[in-house]
Amino acid sequence: MIKLNPVLTILLIFIICQSCSTNSSNSNAVKNDRVKMDNGRKYVLTIYQEKLNSAGNKFEPFNHIDTLIAVNDTVAYLNALKKFYNQKIVERQQHNYGQPKSFNIVDANGVDLKVNLSDKIVIGLKNQVENTPDVKKMLNEYQKDSL
């Protein structure tokens, strides 16, 4: 039979108990995230875009419709802006001509969030997203292309 040092035994028990409490707190975090997701509101995002048809002679509508879950209108609008600009970046990297032109996000009642939010919030969120490094780089490239 193996005889352990009493101090070592206590230390081992302490470590085992700590790992158990950490795992239970992690499972609580997962449960809390699930509850937050259940409490979120549903929004419909439409990104308006055009693509060349198969013959390559005419642009046709190629809109993306997506569903977003957010806690409130402000977060939903911020997420919509991020998705819109990320889509523009992807299309530009793929050298596609029909890049996203605009977007619209509505709540469950079909009301546009630009109507619900103040102009200051809309402009502030737009400035926040446009000042991220990837978006800023893409906007600068657009500006250089237009010269």
Short mmCIF file of the C-alpha atoms (twelve columns), coordinates in Angstrom:
data_MODEL
# 
_entry.id   MODEL 
# 
loop_
_atom_site.group_PDB 
_atom_site.id 
_atom_site.type_symbol 
_atom_site.label_atom_id 
_atom_site.label_alt_id 
_atom_site.label_comp_id 
_atom_site.label_asym_id 
_atom_site.label_seq_id 
_atom_site.Cartn_x 
_atom_site.Cartn_y 
_atom_site.Cartn_z 
_atom_site.pdbx_PDB_model_num 
ATOM 1   C CA . MET A 1   0.000   0.000  0.000   1 
ATOM 2   C CA . ILE A 2   1.240   3.486  -0.877  1 
ATOM 3   C CA . LYS A 3   1.552   5.918  1.966   1 
ATOM 4   C CA . LEU A 4   1.258   9.598  1.016   1 
ATOM 5   C CA . ASN A 5   2.547   12.594 2.845   1 
ATOM 6   C CA . PRO A 6   -0.421  14.292 4.648   1 
ATOM 7   C CA . VAL A 7   0.446   17.702 3.179   1 
ATOM 8   C CA . LEU A 8   0.594   16.214 -0.297  1 
ATOM 9   C CA . THR A 9   -2.743  14.479 0.250   1 
ATOM 10  C CA . ILE A 10  -4.425  17.721 1.305   1 
ATOM 11  C CA . LEU A 11  -2.922  19.544 -1.673  1 
ATOM 12  C CA . LEU A 12  -4.161  16.831 -4.035  1 
ATOM 13  C CA . ILE A 13  -7.692  17.008 -2.601  1 
ATOM 14  C CA . PHE A 14  -7.644  20.797 -2.919  1 
ATOM 15  C CA . ILE A 15  -6.589  20.621 -6.596  1 
ATOM 16  C CA . ILE A 16  -9.288  18.062 -7.396  1 
ATOM 17  C CA . CYS A 17  -11.963 20.172 -5.692  1 
ATOM 18  C CA . GLN A 18  -10.845 23.297 -7.554  1 
ATOM 19  C CA . SER A 19  -11.122 21.567 -10.917 1 
ATOM 20  C CA . CYS A 20  -14.637 20.368 -10.035 1 
ATOM 21  C CA . SER A 21  -15.791 23.860 -9.102  1 
ATOM 22  C CA . THR A 22  -14.222 25.316 -12.277 1 
ATOM 23  C CA . ASN A 23  -16.058 22.798 -14.453 1 
ATOM 24  C CA . SER A 24  -19.372 23.528 -12.752 1 
ATOM 25  C CA . SER A 25  -18.906 27.290 -13.170 1 
ATOM 26  C CA . ASN A 26  -18.113 26.727 -16.871 1 
ATOM 27  C CA . SER A 27  -21.323 24.762 -17.299 1 
ATOM 28  C CA . ASN A 28  -23.204 27.615 -15.614 1 
ATOM 29  C CA . ALA A 29  -21.652 30.043 -18.112 1 
ATOM 30  C CA . VAL A 30  -22.888 27.881 -20.978 1 
ATOM 31  C CA . LYS A 31  -26.364 27.799 -19.432 1 
ATOM 32  C CA . ASN A 32  -26.302 31.592 -19.015 1 
ATOM 33  C CA . ASP A 33  -25.305 32.038 -22.672 1 
ATOM 34  C CA . ARG A 34  -28.182 29.794 -23.704 1 
ATOM 35  C CA . VAL A 35  -30.606 31.834 -21.577 1 
ATOM 36  C CA . LYS A 36  -29.297 35.075 -23.102 1 
ATOM 37  C CA . MET A 37  -29.785 33.662 -26.593 1 
ATOM 38  C CA . ASP A 38  -33.343 32.653 -25.720 1 
ATOM 39  C CA . ASN A 39  -34.013 36.204 -24.514 1 
ATOM 40  C CA . GLY A 40  -32.703 37.755 -27.750 1 
ATOM 41  C CA . ARG A 41  -34.927 39.338 -30.363 1 
ATOM 42  C CA . LYS A 42  -35.098 38.237 -33.964 1 
ATOM 43  C CA . TYR A 43  -34.223 40.630 -36.810 1 
ATOM 44  C CA . VAL A 44  -34.168 40.189 -40.584 1 
ATOM 45  C CA . LEU A 45  -31.166 41.589 -42.451 1 
ATOM 46  C CA . THR A 46  -31.251 42.102 -46.216 1 
ATOM 47  C CA . ILE A 47  -28.013 42.986 -48.015 1 
ATOM 48  C CA . TYR A 48  -28.763 44.425 -51.447 1 
ATOM 49  C CA . GLN A 49  -26.291 43.339 -54.068 1 
ATOM 50  C CA . GLU A 50  -26.062 42.698 -57.803 1 
ATOM 51  C CA . LYS A 51  -24.127 40.041 -59.722 1 
ATOM 52  C CA . LEU A 52  -23.382 39.609 -63.389 1 
ATOM 53  C CA . ASN A 53  -25.694 37.109 -65.047 1 
ATOM 54  C CA . SER A 54  -24.308 33.902 -66.551 1 
ATOM 55  C CA . ALA A 55  -23.901 35.568 -69.957 1 
ATOM 56  C CA . GLY A 56  -21.857 38.311 -68.298 1 
ATOM 57  C CA . ASN A 57  -23.723 41.143 -70.001 1 
ATOM 58  C CA . LYS A 58  -26.171 42.350 -67.352 1 
ATOM 59  C CA . PHE A 59  -26.344 42.861 -63.595 1 
ATOM 60  C CA . GLU A 60  -29.147 41.054 -61.776 1 
ATOM 61  C CA . PRO A 61  -30.289 41.360 -58.146 1 
ATOM 62  C CA . PHE A 62  -28.500 38.921 -55.853 1 
ATOM 63  C CA . ASN A 63  -29.703 39.897 -52.380 1 
ATOM 64  C CA . HIS A 64  -28.671 38.095 -49.195 1 
ATOM 65  C CA . ILE A 65  -31.335 37.642 -46.526 1 
ATOM 66  C CA . ASP A 66  -30.196 36.615 -43.061 1 
ATOM 67  C CA . THR A 67  -31.645 36.383 -39.567 1 
ATOM 68  C CA . LEU A 68  -29.903 38.001 -36.610 1 
ATOM 69  C CA . ILE A 69  -30.550 37.448 -32.918 1 
ATOM 70  C CA . ALA A 70  -29.681 40.381 -30.659 1 
ATOM 71  C CA . VAL A 71  -30.533 41.698 -27.231 1 
ATOM 72  C CA . ASN A 72  -31.781 45.050 -28.523 1 
ATOM 73  C CA . ASP A 73  -32.058 47.254 -31.615 1 
ATOM 74  C CA . THR A 74  -28.670 48.929 -31.125 1 
ATOM 75  C CA . VAL A 75  -26.770 45.633 -30.971 1 
ATOM 76  C CA . ALA A 76  -28.743 44.319 -33.951 1 
ATOM 77  C CA . TYR A 77  -27.878 47.398 -36.033 1 
ATOM 78  C CA . LEU A 78  -24.200 47.141 -35.048 1 
ATOM 79  C CA . ASN A 79  -24.123 43.453 -36.051 1 
ATOM 80  C CA . ALA A 80  -25.862 44.285 -39.339 1 
ATOM 81  C CA . LEU A 81  -23.245 46.940 -40.124 1 
ATOM 82  C CA . LYS A 82  -20.450 44.471 -39.391 1 
ATOM 83  C CA . LYS A 83  -22.012 41.809 -41.647 1 
ATOM 84  C CA . PHE A 84  -22.559 44.350 -44.437 1 
ATOM 85  C CA . TYR A 85  -18.971 45.587 -44.408 1 
ATOM 86  C CA . ASN A 86  -17.574 42.060 -44.054 1 
ATOM 87  C CA . GLN A 87  -19.579 41.067 -47.138 1 
ATOM 88  C CA . LYS A 88  -18.142 44.067 -49.020 1 
ATOM 89  C CA . ILE A 89  -14.617 43.021 -48.014 1 
ATOM 90  C CA . VAL A 90  -15.170 39.414 -49.154 1 
ATOM 91  C CA . GLU A 91  -16.638 40.484 -52.500 1 
ATOM 92  C CA . ARG A 92  -13.767 42.919 -53.074 1 
ATOM 93  C CA . GLN A 93  -11.172 40.234 -52.280 1 
ATOM 94  C CA . GLN A 94  -12.850 37.943 -54.804 1 
ATOM 95  C CA . HIS A 95  -12.752 40.749 -57.416 1 
ATOM 96  C CA . ASN A 96  -16.518 40.609 -57.908 1 
ATOM 97  C CA . TYR A 97  -18.126 43.540 -59.685 1 
ATOM 98  C CA . GLY A 98  -21.493 43.300 -57.965 1 
ATOM 99  C CA . GLN A 99  -20.523 44.318 -54.472 1 
ATOM 100 C CA . PRO A 100 -23.111 45.046 -51.764 1 
ATOM 101 C CA . LYS A 101 -24.707 48.454 -52.227 1 
ATOM 102 C CA . SER A 102 -26.826 48.827 -49.103 1 
ATOM 103 C CA . PHE A 103 -28.612 46.921 -46.367 1 
ATOM 104 C CA . ASN A 104 -31.854 46.997 -44.454 1 
ATOM 105 C CA . ILE A 105 -32.572 45.500 -41.048 1 
ATOM 106 C CA . VAL A 106 -36.077 45.185 -39.651 1 
ATOM 107 C CA . ASP A 107 -37.440 43.951 -36.352 1 
ATOM 108 C CA . ALA A 108 -40.100 41.262 -35.877 1 
ATOM 109 C CA . ASN A 109 -42.821 43.815 -36.705 1 
ATOM 110 C CA . GLY A 110 -41.150 44.769 -39.998 1 
ATOM 111 C CA . VAL A 111 -40.046 48.206 -38.755 1 
ATOM 112 C CA . ASP A 112 -36.699 49.461 -40.083 1 
ATOM 113 C CA . LEU A 113 -34.213 49.939 -37.238 1 
ATOM 114 C CA . LYS A 114 -33.094 53.283 -38.685 1 
ATOM 115 C CA . VAL A 115 -36.557 54.536 -37.721 1 
ATOM 116 C CA . ASN A 116 -36.299 53.149 -34.170 1 
ATOM 117 C CA . LEU A 117 -32.762 54.402 -33.482 1 
ATOM 118 C CA . SER A 118 -31.712 58.033 -33.228 1 
ATOM 119 C CA . ASP A 119 -29.530 59.512 -35.965 1 
ATOM 120 C CA . LYS A 120 -26.692 59.982 -33.459 1 
ATOM 121 C CA . ILE A 121 -26.677 56.268 -32.628 1 
ATOM 122 C CA . VAL A 122 -26.792 55.229 -36.299 1 
ATOM 123 C CA . ILE A 123 -23.942 57.592 -37.216 1 
ATOM 124 C CA . GLY A 124 -21.918 56.580 -34.135 1 
ATOM 125 C CA . LEU A 125 -22.249 52.864 -34.909 1 
ATOM 126 C CA . LYS A 126 -21.340 53.467 -38.556 1 
ATOM 127 C CA . ASN A 127 -18.239 55.433 -37.517 1 
ATOM 128 C CA . GLN A 128 -17.289 52.697 -35.048 1 
ATOM 129 C CA . VAL A 129 -17.417 49.982 -37.717 1 
ATOM 130 C CA . GLU A 130 -15.761 52.131 -40.399 1 
ATOM 131 C CA . ASN A 131 -12.807 52.758 -38.087 1 
ATOM 132 C CA . THR A 132 -11.935 49.074 -37.696 1 
ATOM 133 C CA . PRO A 133 -8.676  48.254 -39.536 1 
ATOM 134 C CA . ASP A 134 -10.129 45.937 -42.224 1 
ATOM 135 C CA . VAL A 135 -13.036 48.211 -43.080 1 
ATOM 136 C CA . LYS A 136 -10.840 51.311 -43.043 1 
ATOM 137 C CA . LYS A 137 -8.413  49.638 -45.462 1 
ATOM 138 C CA . MET A 138 -11.248 48.620 -47.797 1 
ATOM 139 C CA . LEU A 139 -12.734 52.132 -47.776 1 
ATOM 140 C CA . ASN A 140 -9.317  53.642 -48.553 1 
ATOM 141 C CA . GLU A 141 -8.953  51.234 -51.497 1 
ATOM 142 C CA . TYR A 142 -12.383 52.285 -52.776 1 
ATOM 143 C CA . GLN A 143 -11.339 55.912 -52.514 1 
ATOM 144 C CA . LYS A 144 -8.113  55.247 -54.464 1 
ATOM 145 C CA . ASP A 145 -10.070 53.376 -57.147 1 
ATOM 146 C CA . SER A 146 -12.407 56.319 -57.654 1 
ATOM 147 C CA . LEU A 147 -9.580  58.802 -58.311 1 
# 
